[in-house]
Each structure stands twice: as C-alpha cells, then as structure tokens.
Amino acid sequence: MPQLAASNAVMYELAAENPDMTDLDRLTNLYWSLCSVLRAGTPGDVVELGCNAGRTSVLLEMVLEAEVSEASEEAGETDRSLHLYDSFDGLPAPSAADRYLKQGDCKATEADVLAAFARRGLRRPEIHAGWFEDSLPRHLPDRVAFAYLDGDFYASILTSLTHVWPRLSPGGSVIVDDYCDRRLSPRAWDGLPGVKKACDAFFADVPARRRVLVGAGDLAFAEFRKPPDGR
C-alpha cells in the first residue's frame, strides 16, 4: 500500500476497507488536523483513545512518519510516538445518556491492530490495553500534541478528556468522534448523544477553541484546541 510521502490518496484505500468507521470524511479531517499540529511544531506525542482494530490508527502513523517538519526539528520533536488505548473487551456498560450501542460492542484485539500496521510496513505503536480509567493515569505520555477520542459513551469521553486535556500542549488539538451538533452541522449523525453531553460538561468551565467539523456525509466531529497560552 502506498504511503503519504507524495500524496494522501492512500486515504481512498483506507476508507474503502472500512467505510462505516473510517470513511473519507473522518480521514480527511484527521489528516489535516494532525498535519497542522505537527507542522506548527506543537510538542508532544499522538494518542488515540478507542483504537478498535487500528484502521484509523494506521493513518495517524502514516502522517507521523511523513510529517517531520522543520518546525518539529527545531523544537526537538523528531521522534514522536503514537500511543493507542482500547479495552480490547468491547464497550463498557452504557449510561442513561447513551444509546444505540451496547456493552461488549466494537470488540477488537491487539493482534488486529498489530496486523494492520504490519501489512503496511509501519512502525509498531505503543498499545495500552485496559479500561480508560485504569490505563490513562498510568500510561498517557507527559505531553500530548494531538488526541483522537473515539470512546462512544459519556463516561468514556469524560474520562478521556479529564486525563488528556491537562497534558495537551498549548496549541494542541483534540478531535472527538460522534460529536453531533445539528445546529452547526445539520447532516451530522446523532446516534451517540452521550459524547456531546460529556464534552459540554467538561468544557463548561475549561477554555477551549471548539470547531464543529463537517463532511460530504453524516460526519459528527468536533475539534477542541487548547489556547496558545495554555489556559
């Protein structure tokens, strides 16, 4: 499979492999958001919370391997790592804020992730198995430049933000999947309402620059940027 050295057309192939979870709208927004952070030289590693079988994770690693910018070199960030987190036991029990999916859904294995990386000749990621409340306090990198949160449920997203945001570098980006704001994105899929509720609760008194992202289909995505002053 081609890499990202000269073109990002590989995203067509990645989207075709799993159109329900890694469609082109998702991949394109992730690509440009991660590129912007790396090209700005924002310090820190890249994390994905809820990596499932690694079909989106491979794109994040491709971008990391292709985007060692001059700004990153000057900041000493030439060897960023990709950290992946998943229970590998499916989803936890839903709360009253959640619907559509149930406990045990979306189950994958660490072997699935490693196979996806091996097929493309990519560097092996740092994989942290376990529930977020157990793995994140112990295994999050000290500094995070970019985070992709795909936890599906209220508690998972709230736990993710609680641990990731304090370690996010100023200017860093958090992309939250399944964040549906129909006022700003009328086509967005609204199947997992707990995600936006968790974000609204967390950011009620936390400064962040929110941008609702859109696509050609029913993309439900939001980006939260930490202000440059870190507050």
Coordinates of C-alpha atoms in Angstrom, one line a residue:
M1 CA 0.0 0.0 0.0
P2 CA 1.4 3.5 -0.9
Q3 CA 2.4 5.8 2.0
L4 CA 1.9 9.5 2.4
A5 CA 5.3 10.8 1.1
A6 CA 4.0 12.4 -2.1
S7 CA 0.2 12.1 -1.9
N8 CA -2.6 11.5 0.6
A9 CA -4.5 9.4 -2.0
V10 CA -3.9 6.3 0.3
M11 CA -6.9 7.6 2.2
Y12 CA -9.2 6.3 -0.6
E13 CA -7.9 2.8 0.1
L14 CA -8.2 3.1 3.9
A15 CA -11.8 4.4 3.6
A16 CA -12.8 1.5 1.2
E17 CA -11.5 -1.1 3.7
N18 CA -13.9 0.0 6.5
P19 CA -16.4 2.7 5.2
D20 CA -18.6 2.6 8.4
M21 CA -15.8 3.6 10.8
T22 CA -13.0 5.1 8.7
D23 CA -14.9 6.9 5.9
L24 CA -13.1 9.6 3.8
D25 CA -14.7 12.5 5.8
R26 CA -13.2 11.2 9.0
L27 CA -9.8 10.5 7.5
T28 CA -9.6 13.9 5.7
N29 CA -10.4 15.9 8.8
L30 CA -8.0 13.8 10.9
Y31 CA -5.2 14.2 8.3
W32 CA -5.4 18.0 8.1
S33 CA -5.8 18.5 11.9
L34 CA -2.8 16.3 12.7
C35 CA -0.8 17.9 9.9
S36 CA -1.5 21.4 11.3
V37 CA -0.3 20.4 14.8
L38 CA 2.9 18.7 13.5
R39 CA 3.8 21.5 11.1
A40 CA 3.4 24.1 13.9
G41 CA 5.9 22.2 16.0
T42 CA 3.5 21.6 18.8
P43 CA 5.4 19.5 21.3
G44 CA 4.1 16.0 22.4
D45 CA 3.0 12.6 21.2
V46 CA -0.1 11.5 19.4
V47 CA -2.7 9.4 21.2
E48 CA -5.9 7.6 20.0
L49 CA -8.4 6.5 22.7
G50 CA -10.6 3.8 21.4
C51 CA -8.4 2.5 18.6
N52 CA -10.5 -0.7 17.9
A53 CA -8.7 -2.7 15.2
G54 CA -6.4 0.1 14.3
R55 CA -7.9 1.1 10.9
T56 CA -7.7 4.8 11.8
S57 CA -4.5 4.4 13.7
V58 CA -2.6 3.5 10.6
L59 CA -3.4 6.9 9.1
L60 CA -2.1 8.7 12.2
E61 CA 1.2 6.7 12.0
M62 CA 1.5 7.4 8.2
V63 CA 1.1 11.1 8.9
L64 CA 3.7 11.0 11.7
E65 CA 6.2 9.2 9.5
A66 CA 5.6 11.7 6.6
E67 CA 5.4 15.0 8.5
V68 CA 8.7 15.7 10.3
S69 CA 8.7 19.4 9.6
E70 CA 11.4 21.9 10.0
A71 CA 9.4 23.4 12.9
S72 CA 9.3 20.0 14.6
E73 CA 13.1 19.6 14.2
E74 CA 13.7 23.0 15.7
A75 CA 11.5 22.0 18.7
G76 CA 13.3 18.7 19.1
E77 CA 10.1 16.7 18.2
T78 CA 11.6 14.5 15.5
D79 CA 10.7 11.2 17.2
R80 CA 7.1 11.4 18.3
S81 CA 5.3 8.2 19.4
L82 CA 1.8 7.0 18.6
H83 CA 0.0 5.7 21.7
L84 CA -3.2 3.6 21.3
Y85 CA -5.7 2.8 24.0
D86 CA -8.6 0.3 24.0
S87 CA -10.1 -2.2 26.4
F88 CA -10.0 -4.9 23.7
D89 CA -13.0 -6.2 25.5
G90 CA -15.6 -4.1 23.7
L91 CA -17.5 -1.2 25.1
P92 CA -18.3 -0.7 28.8
A93 CA -21.8 -0.6 30.1
P94 CA -23.7 2.5 28.8
S95 CA -25.1 5.2 31.0
A96 CA -28.5 6.8 30.8
A97 CA -27.0 9.4 28.4
D98 CA -26.0 6.7 25.9
R99 CA -27.9 4.8 23.2
Y100 CA -27.5 2.8 20.0
L101 CA -24.5 0.7 21.1
K102 CA -24.4 -1.8 24.0
Q103 CA -21.9 -3.3 26.4
G104 CA -19.4 -5.5 24.5
D105 CA -19.9 -3.9 21.1
C106 CA -16.9 -2.9 18.9
K107 CA -14.7 -5.6 20.2
A108 CA -11.3 -6.0 18.6
T109 CA -7.9 -7.4 19.6
E110 CA -4.4 -6.1 20.0
A111 CA -3.4 -8.6 17.3
D112 CA -5.8 -6.9 14.9
V113 CA -4.0 -3.6 15.5
L114 CA -0.5 -5.1 15.0
A115 CA -1.6 -6.9 11.9
A116 CA -2.9 -3.6 10.4
F117 CA 0.4 -1.9 11.0
A118 CA 2.5 -4.9 9.8
R119 CA 0.5 -5.1 6.5
R120 CA 1.6 -1.5 5.7
G121 CA 5.2 -1.8 7.0
L122 CA 4.6 0.8 9.7
R123 CA 6.4 1.3 12.9
R124 CA 4.8 -0.6 15.8
P125 CA 2.7 1.7 18.0
E126 CA 2.6 1.8 21.8
I127 CA -0.5 -0.1 22.7
H128 CA -2.1 0.2 26.2
A129 CA -4.9 -2.3 26.9
G130 CA -7.5 -1.8 29.6
W131 CA -10.3 0.5 30.6
F132 CA -9.5 4.1 30.3
E133 CA -9.9 4.9 34.0
D134 CA -7.1 2.3 34.6
S135 CA -4.8 2.8 31.6
L136 CA -4.8 6.6 31.2
P137 CA -3.5 7.7 34.6
R138 CA -0.5 5.3 34.2
H139 CA 0.3 5.3 30.5
L140 CA -0.5 8.7 29.0
P141 CA 2.6 10.4 27.7
D142 CA 3.7 13.5 29.7
R143 CA 3.0 15.8 26.7
V144 CA 0.3 15.3 24.1
A145 CA 0.2 17.3 20.8
F146 CA -2.8 15.6 19.2
A147 CA -5.5 13.3 20.6
Y148 CA -8.3 11.4 18.8
L149 CA -11.1 10.4 21.1
D150 CA -13.5 7.7 19.9
G151 CA -15.0 6.3 23.1
D152 CA -18.6 6.3 22.0
F153 CA -20.1 6.7 25.5
Y154 CA -20.5 9.6 28.0
A155 CA -18.2 8.2 30.7
S156 CA -15.5 7.1 28.3
I157 CA -15.3 10.6 26.7
L158 CA -15.4 12.4 30.0
T159 CA -12.7 10.2 31.4
S160 CA -10.6 10.7 28.3
L161 CA -10.9 14.5 28.4
T162 CA -10.2 14.6 32.2
H163 CA -6.8 12.9 31.6
V164 CA -5.8 14.1 28.2
W165 CA -6.6 17.8 28.4
P166 CA -4.2 18.6 31.3
R167 CA -1.3 17.0 29.3
L168 CA -2.3 18.6 26.0
S169 CA 0.3 21.2 24.9
P170 CA -0.7 24.8 24.2
G171 CA -2.0 24.8 20.6
G172 CA -2.6 21.1 20.7
S173 CA -5.7 19.5 19.2
V174 CA -8.3 17.0 20.4
I175 CA -10.7 15.5 17.8
V176 CA -13.8 13.9 19.3
D177 CA -15.7 11.4 17.1
D178 CA -19.5 11.2 17.2
Y179 CA -19.9 14.8 18.5
C180 CA -23.2 15.8 17.0
D181 CA -24.2 19.5 16.9
R182 CA -27.2 19.7 14.4
R183 CA -27.3 23.5 14.7
L184 CA -23.8 23.8 13.2
S185 CA -23.7 20.5 11.2
P186 CA -27.3 19.6 10.1
R187 CA -26.3 16.4 8.5
A188 CA -24.3 15.0 11.5
W189 CA -25.2 11.6 12.8
D190 CA -26.9 11.8 16.2
G191 CA -26.7 8.2 17.3
L192 CA -24.4 8.6 20.3
P193 CA -25.7 11.7 22.3
G194 CA -23.6 10.9 25.4
V195 CA -20.5 12.1 23.5
K196 CA -21.6 15.7 23.1
K197 CA -23.0 15.7 26.6
A198 CA -19.7 14.7 28.1
C199 CA -17.9 17.4 26.1
D200 CA -20.4 20.0 27.1
A201 CA -19.9 19.0 30.8
F202 CA -16.1 19.0 30.6
F203 CA -15.7 22.3 28.7
A204 CA -18.3 24.2 30.7
D205 CA -15.6 25.8 32.7
V206 CA -12.5 24.9 30.6
P207 CA -11.3 27.3 28.0
A208 CA -11.0 25.7 24.5
R209 CA -11.5 26.7 20.9
R210 CA -14.2 24.5 19.6
R211 CA -14.8 23.9 15.9
V212 CA -17.5 21.6 14.6
L213 CA -16.2 19.8 11.5
V214 CA -18.3 18.7 8.6
G215 CA -18.1 16.4 5.6
A216 CA -20.0 15.3 2.5
G217 CA -21.9 12.8 4.5
D218 CA -23.1 12.5 8.1
L219 CA -19.8 13.2 9.8
A220 CA -20.2 14.0 13.6
F221 CA -16.8 15.5 14.6
A222 CA -15.6 18.3 16.7
E223 CA -12.1 19.7 17.3
F224 CA -11.1 21.4 20.6
R225 CA -7.8 23.4 20.5
K226 CA -6.0 24.4 23.7
P227 CA -5.3 28.2 23.7
P228 CA -1.7 29.1 22.9
D229 CA -1.3 30.4 26.5
G230 CA -2.3 27.0 27.8
R231 CA -5.2 28.2 29.9

